[in-house]
Amino acid sequence: MGEYVLDSFFHTSWCTKPPESIRNKHKLDFLMDINAKYHHTIVVPDIQYKNKGYYKHISIINKNKVHHYSQQRLIQYQHWNEAEFFSNDTSRLIKLPFTFKTNELRYGVVFGFEAHFDEIWMELKRANIDVVLVPTASTFSSQARWEALLTTHAFTNSCFVVRANRIGKIKANDGMEWDFYGHSFVSLGQDILDSLKEEEGMLCLDIDKQALDSLKQLWGFRE
């Protein structure tokens, strides 16, 4: 699931009047029910309110438990300044994001903005992560740049990258209409194996461990 899907999209007005909806403590309940019924691991970005602060997390729901990964680097541009609002600790050196293992594959989660920092990919490589899940809220016709960024890291780190991007249009912080264009995809190395278009949808793909092992052996970037 992409960023700002479970919650409304970030707006600078939150700094003075945050919407009540982002304080909802039960927003994950229906996803917990899905996990309990179908035994799927669910990865979803969400906003948590605690200790009088708001935090950007990725919640990982697995085996009736919820684990939270707190974003380590926040956007702080004039037209989109999350660092001004959220209470995430961004002062420390980047550490390994949350990881988990299922079906003999190691997964890691990374927020879209964090994917620009080489340090985070180095941590994932050291942990021998096989699949990196990257939820994003990308706009401004940036599709080609994001594909280049993530497929390059998938290649140099010999891994799968699964990018889930938000869709829809909003009137944003600068008063302009922003178009979140979707185009979620799965990449093994530089090859995009499958993708969605700009409509809402579900992408199903088998993670081929043999193909992954062949990529690692061919280029030797994991040695």
PDB file of C-alpha atoms in Angstrom:
ATOM      1  CA  MET A   1       0.000   0.000   0.000  1.00  0.00           C
ATOM      2  CA  GLY A   2       1.326   3.470  -0.891  1.00  0.00           C
ATOM      3  CA  GLU A   3       1.965   6.394   1.436  1.00  0.00           C
ATOM      4  CA  TYR A   4      -1.004   8.493   2.593  1.00  0.00           C
ATOM      5  CA  VAL A   5      -3.577   5.904   1.573  1.00  0.00           C
ATOM      6  CA  LEU A   6      -4.761   4.868   5.018  1.00  0.00           C
ATOM      7  CA  ASP A   7      -4.483   8.520   6.110  1.00  0.00           C
ATOM      8  CA  SER A   8      -5.283  11.707   4.209  1.00  0.00           C
ATOM      9  CA  PHE A   9      -2.383  13.388   2.409  1.00  0.00           C
ATOM     10  CA  PHE A  10      -0.116  15.669   4.439  1.00  0.00           C
ATOM     11  CA  HIS A  11      -0.962  19.376   4.425  1.00  0.00           C
ATOM     12  CA  THR A  12       0.942  22.307   5.945  1.00  0.00           C
ATOM     13  CA  SER A  13      -2.238  23.312   7.805  1.00  0.00           C
ATOM     14  CA  TRP A  14      -1.680  20.287  10.042  1.00  0.00           C
ATOM     15  CA  CYS A  15       0.972  22.297  11.908  1.00  0.00           C
ATOM     16  CA  THR A  16      -1.783  24.487  13.372  1.00  0.00           C
ATOM     17  CA  LYS A  17      -4.810  22.185  13.190  1.00  0.00           C
ATOM     18  CA  PRO A  18      -4.163  18.469  12.624  1.00  0.00           C
ATOM     19  CA  PRO A  19      -7.226  16.540  11.394  1.00  0.00           C
ATOM     20  CA  GLU A  20      -8.884  14.304  13.974  1.00  0.00           C
ATOM     21  CA  SER A  21      -8.816  11.374  11.547  1.00  0.00           C
ATOM     22  CA  ILE A  22      -5.052  10.887  11.871  1.00  0.00           C
ATOM     23  CA  ARG A  23      -5.478  10.333  15.627  1.00  0.00           C
ATOM     24  CA  ASN A  24      -7.777   7.353  15.082  1.00  0.00           C
ATOM     25  CA  LYS A  25      -6.391   4.521  17.207  1.00  0.00           C
ATOM     26  CA  HIS A  26      -8.481   1.887  15.438  1.00  0.00           C
ATOM     27  CA  LYS A  27      -7.464   2.552  11.816  1.00  0.00           C
ATOM     28  CA  LEU A  28      -5.490  -0.704  11.644  1.00  0.00           C
ATOM     29  CA  ASP A  29      -8.256  -2.896  13.081  1.00  0.00           C
ATOM     30  CA  PHE A  30      -9.734  -4.007   9.756  1.00  0.00           C
ATOM     31  CA  LEU A  31      -6.258  -4.894   8.476  1.00  0.00           C
ATOM     32  CA  MET A  32      -5.662  -6.925  11.626  1.00  0.00           C
ATOM     33  CA  ASP A  33      -8.868  -8.820  10.839  1.00  0.00           C
ATOM     34  CA  ILE A  34      -7.650  -9.536   7.294  1.00  0.00           C
ATOM     35  CA  ASN A  35      -4.323 -10.774   8.651  1.00  0.00           C
ATOM     36  CA  ALA A  36      -6.052 -13.060  11.140  1.00  0.00           C
ATOM     37  CA  LYS A  37      -8.424 -14.482   8.506  1.00  0.00           C
ATOM     38  CA  TYR A  38      -6.073 -14.961   5.558  1.00  0.00           C
ATOM     39  CA  HIS A  39      -2.649 -15.068   7.269  1.00  0.00           C
ATOM     40  CA  HIS A  40      -1.198 -12.481   4.889  1.00  0.00           C
ATOM     41  CA  THR A  41       1.609 -10.173   5.984  1.00  0.00           C
ATOM     42  CA  ILE A  42       0.319  -6.614   5.513  1.00  0.00           C
ATOM     43  CA  VAL A  43       2.651  -3.633   5.111  1.00  0.00           C
ATOM     44  CA  VAL A  44       0.983  -0.224   5.350  1.00  0.00           C
ATOM     45  CA  PRO A  45       2.260   3.329   6.006  1.00  0.00           C
ATOM     46  CA  ASP A  46       0.279   5.140   8.668  1.00  0.00           C
ATOM     47  CA  ILE A  47       0.409   8.002  11.143  1.00  0.00           C
ATOM     48  CA  GLN A  48       0.458   7.280  14.864  1.00  0.00           C
ATOM     49  CA  TYR A  49      -0.302   9.758  17.649  1.00  0.00           C
ATOM     50  CA  LYS A  50       1.550   9.170  20.909  1.00  0.00           C
ATOM     51  CA  ASN A  51       3.167  11.219  23.670  1.00  0.00           C
ATOM     52  CA  LYS A  52       1.549  14.378  22.224  1.00  0.00           C
ATOM     53  CA  GLY A  53       3.334  13.909  18.903  1.00  0.00           C
ATOM     54  CA  TYR A  54       2.590  12.548  15.433  1.00  0.00           C
ATOM     55  CA  TYR A  55       4.848   9.907  13.926  1.00  0.00           C
ATOM     56  CA  LYS A  56       5.166   8.545  10.393  1.00  0.00           C
ATOM     57  CA  HIS A  57       5.393   4.786  10.534  1.00  0.00           C
ATOM     58  CA  ILE A  58       5.229   1.771   8.333  1.00  0.00           C
ATOM     59  CA  SER A  59       3.142  -0.807  10.174  1.00  0.00           C
ATOM     60  CA  ILE A  60       3.893  -4.459   9.497  1.00  0.00           C
ATOM     61  CA  ILE A  61       1.015  -6.741  10.486  1.00  0.00           C
ATOM     62  CA  ASN A  62       1.984 -10.383  10.787  1.00  0.00           C
ATOM     63  CA  LYS A  63       0.771 -13.305  12.899  1.00  0.00           C
ATOM     64  CA  ASN A  64      -1.717 -11.081  14.767  1.00  0.00           C
ATOM     65  CA  LYS A  65       1.044  -8.682  15.810  1.00  0.00           C
ATOM     66  CA  VAL A  66       1.842  -5.136  14.657  1.00  0.00           C
ATOM     67  CA  HIS A  67       5.415  -3.897  14.297  1.00  0.00           C
ATOM     68  CA  HIS A  68       6.164  -0.235  13.575  1.00  0.00           C
ATOM     69  CA  TYR A  69       9.066   1.210  11.596  1.00  0.00           C
ATOM     70  CA  SER A  70       9.610   4.930  12.188  1.00  0.00           C
ATOM     71  CA  GLN A  71      10.776   6.971   9.185  1.00  0.00           C
ATOM     72  CA  GLN A  72      14.385   8.100   9.693  1.00  0.00           C
ATOM     73  CA  ARG A  73      14.554  10.924   7.126  1.00  0.00           C
ATOM     74  CA  LEU A  74      11.673  13.325   6.418  1.00  0.00           C
ATOM     75  CA  ILE A  75      10.932  15.637   3.512  1.00  0.00           C
ATOM     76  CA  GLN A  76      11.571  19.284   4.418  1.00  0.00           C
ATOM     77  CA  TYR A  77      10.923  21.309   1.284  1.00  0.00           C
ATOM     78  CA  GLN A  78       8.997  24.567   1.341  1.00  0.00           C
ATOM     79  CA  HIS A  79       5.993  23.104  -0.481  1.00  0.00           C
ATOM     80  CA  TRP A  80       6.101  19.796   1.427  1.00  0.00           C
ATOM     81  CA  ASN A  81       7.649  20.016   4.894  1.00  0.00           C
ATOM     82  CA  GLU A  82       6.948  16.886   6.903  1.00  0.00           C
ATOM     83  CA  ALA A  83       9.919  17.511   9.217  1.00  0.00           C
ATOM     84  CA  GLU A  84       8.162  20.588  10.584  1.00  0.00           C
ATOM     85  CA  PHE A  85       5.164  18.556  11.721  1.00  0.00           C
ATOM     86  CA  PHE A  86       6.164  15.002  12.564  1.00  0.00           C
ATOM     87  CA  SER A  87       8.059  14.057  15.726  1.00  0.00           C
ATOM     88  CA  ASN A  88      10.193  11.297  14.193  1.00  0.00           C
ATOM     89  CA  ASP A  89      13.794  11.357  15.402  1.00  0.00           C
ATOM     90  CA  THR A  90      15.829  12.261  12.307  1.00  0.00           C
ATOM     91  CA  SER A  91      18.991  13.348  14.133  1.00  0.00           C
ATOM     92  CA  ARG A  92      20.666   9.949  14.382  1.00  0.00           C
ATOM     93  CA  LEU A  93      22.715   8.045  11.843  1.00  0.00           C
ATOM     94  CA  ILE A  94      20.627   5.840   9.588  1.00  0.00           C
ATOM     95  CA  LYS A  95      20.176   2.323  10.921  1.00  0.00           C
ATOM     96  CA  LEU A  96      18.757  -0.850   9.411  1.00  0.00           C
ATOM     97  CA  PRO A  97      15.008  -0.471   8.787  1.00  0.00           C
ATOM     98  CA  PHE A  98      12.543  -3.071  10.017  1.00  0.00           C
ATOM     99  CA  THR A  99      13.080  -6.483   8.436  1.00  0.00           C
ATOM    100  CA  PHE A 100      11.183  -9.741   8.525  1.00  0.00           C
ATOM    101  CA  LYS A 101      11.457 -13.195   7.002  1.00  0.00           C
ATOM    102  CA  THR A 102       8.777 -15.250   5.287  1.00  0.00           C
ATOM    103  CA  ASN A 103       8.959 -18.174   2.861  1.00  0.00           C
ATOM    104  CA  GLU A 104      12.767 -18.215   3.145  1.00  0.00           C
ATOM    105  CA  LEU A 105      13.044 -14.626   1.879  1.00  0.00           C
ATOM    106  CA  ARG A 106      14.236 -11.604   3.845  1.00  0.00           C
ATOM    107  CA  TYR A 107      12.153  -8.444   3.476  1.00  0.00           C
ATOM    108  CA  GLY A 108      12.946  -4.845   4.396  1.00  0.00           C
ATOM    109  CA  VAL A 109      10.770  -1.717   4.363  1.00  0.00           C
ATOM    110  CA  VAL A 110      11.827   1.777   3.263  1.00  0.00           C
ATOM    111  CA  PHE A 111       9.824   4.982   2.857  1.00  0.00           C
ATOM    112  CA  GLY A 112      10.001   6.573  -0.581  1.00  0.00           C
ATOM    113  CA  PHE A 113      11.983   9.629   0.513  1.00  0.00           C
ATOM    114  CA  GLU A 114      14.471   7.425   2.374  1.00  0.00           C
ATOM    115  CA  ALA A 115      15.225   5.564  -0.867  1.00  0.00           C
ATOM    116  CA  HIS A 116      17.335   8.571  -1.938  1.00  0.00           C
ATOM    117  CA  PHE A 117      19.905   7.889   0.815  1.00  0.00           C
ATOM    118  CA  ASP A 118      22.669   5.428  -0.061  1.00  0.00           C
ATOM    119  CA  GLU A 119      23.287   4.693   3.621  1.00  0.00           C
ATOM    120  CA  ILE A 120      19.955   2.935   3.941  1.00  0.00           C
ATOM    121  CA  TRP A 121      20.711   0.664   0.985  1.00  0.00           C
ATOM    122  CA  MET A 122      24.086  -0.205   2.505  1.00  0.00           C
ATOM    123  CA  GLU A 123      22.309  -1.330   5.678  1.00  0.00           C
ATOM    124  CA  LEU A 124      19.897  -3.455   3.648  1.00  0.00           C
ATOM    125  CA  LYS A 125      22.765  -5.036   1.706  1.00  0.00           C
ATOM    126  CA  ARG A 126      24.648  -5.863   4.918  1.00  0.00           C
ATOM    127  CA  ALA A 127      21.500  -7.576   6.204  1.00  0.00           C
ATOM    128  CA  ASN A 128      21.288  -9.603   2.969  1.00  0.00           C
ATOM    129  CA  ILE A 129      17.753  -8.410   2.246  1.00  0.00           C
ATOM    130  CA  ASP A 130      16.092 -10.115  -0.726  1.00  0.00           C
ATOM    131  CA  VAL A 131      13.017  -7.913  -1.217  1.00  0.00           C
ATOM    132  CA  VAL A 132      12.746  -4.185  -0.435  1.00  0.00           C
ATOM    133  CA  LEU A 133       9.211  -2.808  -0.057  1.00  0.00           C
ATOM    134  CA  VAL A 134       8.995   0.908  -0.922  1.00  0.00           C
ATOM    135  CA  PRO A 135       5.665   2.704  -0.352  1.00  0.00           C
ATOM    136  CA  THR A 136       5.607   6.133  -2.022  1.00  0.00           C
ATOM    137  CA  ALA A 137       3.431   9.190  -2.631  1.00  0.00           C
ATOM    138  CA  SER A 138       5.079  10.378  -5.845  1.00  0.00           C
ATOM    139  CA  THR A 139       3.749  13.144  -8.073  1.00  0.00           C
ATOM    140  CA  PHE A 140       4.981  15.866 -10.495  1.00  0.00           C
ATOM    141  CA  SER A 141       5.409  13.436 -13.434  1.00  0.00           C
ATOM    142  CA  SER A 142       8.374  11.821 -11.690  1.00  0.00           C
ATOM    143  CA  GLN A 143       7.697   8.291 -12.908  1.00  0.00           C
ATOM    144  CA  ALA A 144      10.862   7.912 -15.025  1.00  0.00           C
ATOM    145  CA  ARG A 145      13.098   9.241 -12.242  1.00  0.00           C
ATOM    146  CA  TRP A 146      11.623   6.868  -9.676  1.00  0.00           C
ATOM    147  CA  GLU A 147      11.970   3.898 -11.992  1.00  0.00           C
ATOM    148  CA  ALA A 148      15.624   4.801 -12.627  1.00  0.00           C
ATOM    149  CA  LEU A 149      16.344   5.291  -8.910  1.00  0.00           C
ATOM    150  CA  LEU A 150      14.767   2.086  -7.666  1.00  0.00           C
ATOM    151  CA  THR A 151      15.799  -0.239 -10.481  1.00  0.00           C
ATOM    152  CA  THR A 152      19.400   0.978 -10.134  1.00  0.00           C
ATOM    153  CA  HIS A 153      19.384   0.141  -6.424  1.00  0.00           C
ATOM    154  CA  ALA A 154      17.697  -3.193  -7.156  1.00  0.00           C
ATOM    155  CA  PHE A 155      20.544  -3.934  -9.580  1.00  0.00           C
ATOM    156  CA  THR A 156      23.476  -2.802  -7.424  1.00  0.00           C
ATOM    157  CA  ASN A 157      22.018  -4.539  -4.365  1.00  0.00           C
ATOM    158  CA  SER A 158      20.935  -7.687  -6.250  1.00  0.00           C
ATOM    159  CA  CYS A 159      17.404  -7.689  -4.891  1.00  0.00           C
ATOM    160  CA  PHE A 160      13.745  -7.304  -5.704  1.00  0.00           C
ATOM    161  CA  VAL A 161      12.169  -3.877  -5.198  1.00  0.00           C
ATOM    162  CA  VAL A 162       8.404  -3.560  -4.804  1.00  0.00           C
ATOM    163  CA  ARG A 163       7.226   0.030  -5.197  1.00  0.00           C
ATOM    164  CA  ALA A 164       3.622   0.868  -4.211  1.00  0.00           C
ATOM    165  CA  ASN A 165       2.661   4.410  -5.225  1.00  0.00           C
ATOM    166  CA  ARG A 166      -0.366   6.456  -4.220  1.00  0.00           C
ATOM    167  CA  ILE A 167      -3.012   7.359  -6.814  1.00  0.00           C
ATOM    168  CA  GLY A 168      -5.510  10.226  -7.064  1.00  0.00           C
ATOM    169  CA  LYS A 169      -5.573  14.004  -7.242  1.00  0.00           C
ATOM    170  CA  ILE A 170      -5.641  16.550  -4.417  1.00  0.00           C
ATOM    171  CA  LYS A 171      -5.470  20.301  -3.947  1.00  0.00           C
ATOM    172  CA  ALA A 172      -2.159  20.456  -2.153  1.00  0.00           C
ATOM    173  CA  ASN A 173      -0.046  22.733   0.037  1.00  0.00           C
ATOM    174  CA  ASP A 174       0.744  25.222  -2.742  1.00  0.00           C
ATOM    175  CA  GLY A 175      -2.874  25.517  -3.896  1.00  0.00           C
ATOM    176  CA  MET A 176      -2.155  23.542  -7.064  1.00  0.00           C
ATOM    177  CA  GLU A 177      -3.639  20.195  -8.047  1.00  0.00           C
ATOM    178  CA  TRP A 178      -1.198  17.354  -7.476  1.00  0.00           C
ATOM    179  CA  ASP A 179      -1.601  14.144  -9.449  1.00  0.00           C
ATOM    180  CA  PHE A 180      -0.381  10.949  -7.791  1.00  0.00           C
ATOM    181  CA  TYR A 181       0.076   8.779 -10.831  1.00  0.00           C
ATOM    182  CA  GLY A 182       0.327   5.234  -9.479  1.00  0.00           C
ATOM    183  CA  HIS A 183       2.461   3.009 -11.734  1.00  0.00           C
ATOM    184  CA  SER A 184       3.437   0.674  -8.905  1.00  0.00           C
ATOM    185  CA  PHE A 185       5.908  -1.984 -10.027  1.00  0.00           C
ATOM    186  CA  VAL A 186       8.067  -4.960  -9.110  1.00  0.00           C
ATOM    187  CA  SER A 187      11.698  -4.980 -10.219  1.00  0.00           C
ATOM    188  CA  LEU A 188      14.380  -7.657 -10.093  1.00  0.00           C
ATOM    189  CA  GLY A 189      17.620  -5.843 -10.698  1.00  0.00           C
ATOM    190  CA  GLN A 190      17.086  -3.376 -13.544  1.00  0.00           C
ATOM    191  CA  ASP A 191      14.223  -5.373 -15.033  1.00  0.00           C
ATOM    192  CA  ILE A 192      10.654  -4.300 -14.228  1.00  0.00           C
ATOM    193  CA  LEU A 193       8.798  -7.605 -14.096  1.00  0.00           C
ATOM    194  CA  ASP A 194       5.282  -6.192 -13.892  1.00  0.00           C
ATOM    195  CA  SER A 195       3.524  -2.909 -13.134  1.00  0.00           C
ATOM    196  CA  LEU A 196       0.168  -1.231 -12.678  1.00  0.00           C
ATOM    197  CA  LYS A 197      -1.075   1.841 -14.501  1.00  0.00           C
ATOM    198  CA  GLU A 198      -2.628   4.990 -13.026  1.00  0.00           C
ATOM    199  CA  GLU A 199      -5.777   3.206 -11.825  1.00  0.00           C
ATOM    200  CA  GLU A 200      -6.267   1.462  -8.491  1.00  0.00           C
ATOM    201  CA  GLY A 201      -5.400  -2.217  -8.710  1.00  0.00           C
ATOM    202  CA  MET A 202      -3.659  -5.231  -7.238  1.00  0.00           C
ATOM    203  CA  LEU A 203      -0.361  -6.592  -8.514  1.00  0.00           C
ATOM    204  CA  CYS A 204       0.308 -10.296  -7.905  1.00  0.00           C
ATOM    205  CA  LEU A 205       3.694 -11.791  -8.690  1.00  0.00           C
ATOM    206  CA  ASP A 206       5.669 -14.821  -7.550  1.00  0.00           C
ATOM    207  CA  ILE A 207       9.037 -13.946  -6.035  1.00  0.00           C
ATOM    208  CA  ASP A 208      11.447 -16.263  -7.858  1.00  0.00           C
ATOM    209  CA  LYS A 209      14.242 -17.096  -5.426  1.00  0.00           C
ATOM    210  CA  GLN A 210      16.152 -19.015  -8.086  1.00  0.00           C
ATOM    211  CA  ALA A 211      16.215 -15.951 -10.354  1.00  0.00           C
ATOM    212  CA  LEU A 212      17.352 -13.847  -7.401  1.00  0.00           C
ATOM    213  CA  ASP A 213      20.176 -16.259  -6.571  1.00  0.00           C
ATOM    214  CA  SER A 214      21.254 -16.234 -10.228  1.00  0.00           C
ATOM    215  CA  LEU A 215      21.420 -12.427 -10.203  1.00  0.00           C
ATOM    216  CA  LYS A 216      23.548 -12.454  -7.048  1.00  0.00           C
ATOM    217  CA  GLN A 217      25.921 -15.023  -8.516  1.00  0.00           C
ATOM    218  CA  LEU A 218      26.164 -13.332 -11.924  1.00  0.00           C
ATOM    219  CA  TRP A 219      27.267  -9.900 -10.693  1.00  0.00           C
ATOM    220  CA  GLY A 220      28.836 -10.713  -7.328  1.00  0.00           C
ATOM    221  CA  PHE A 221      27.704  -7.462  -5.693  1.00  0.00           C
ATOM    222  CA  ARG A 222      26.760  -9.321  -2.498  1.00  0.00           C
ATOM    223  CA  GLU A 223      30.171 -10.920  -1.986  1.00  0.00           C
TER     224      GLU A 223
END
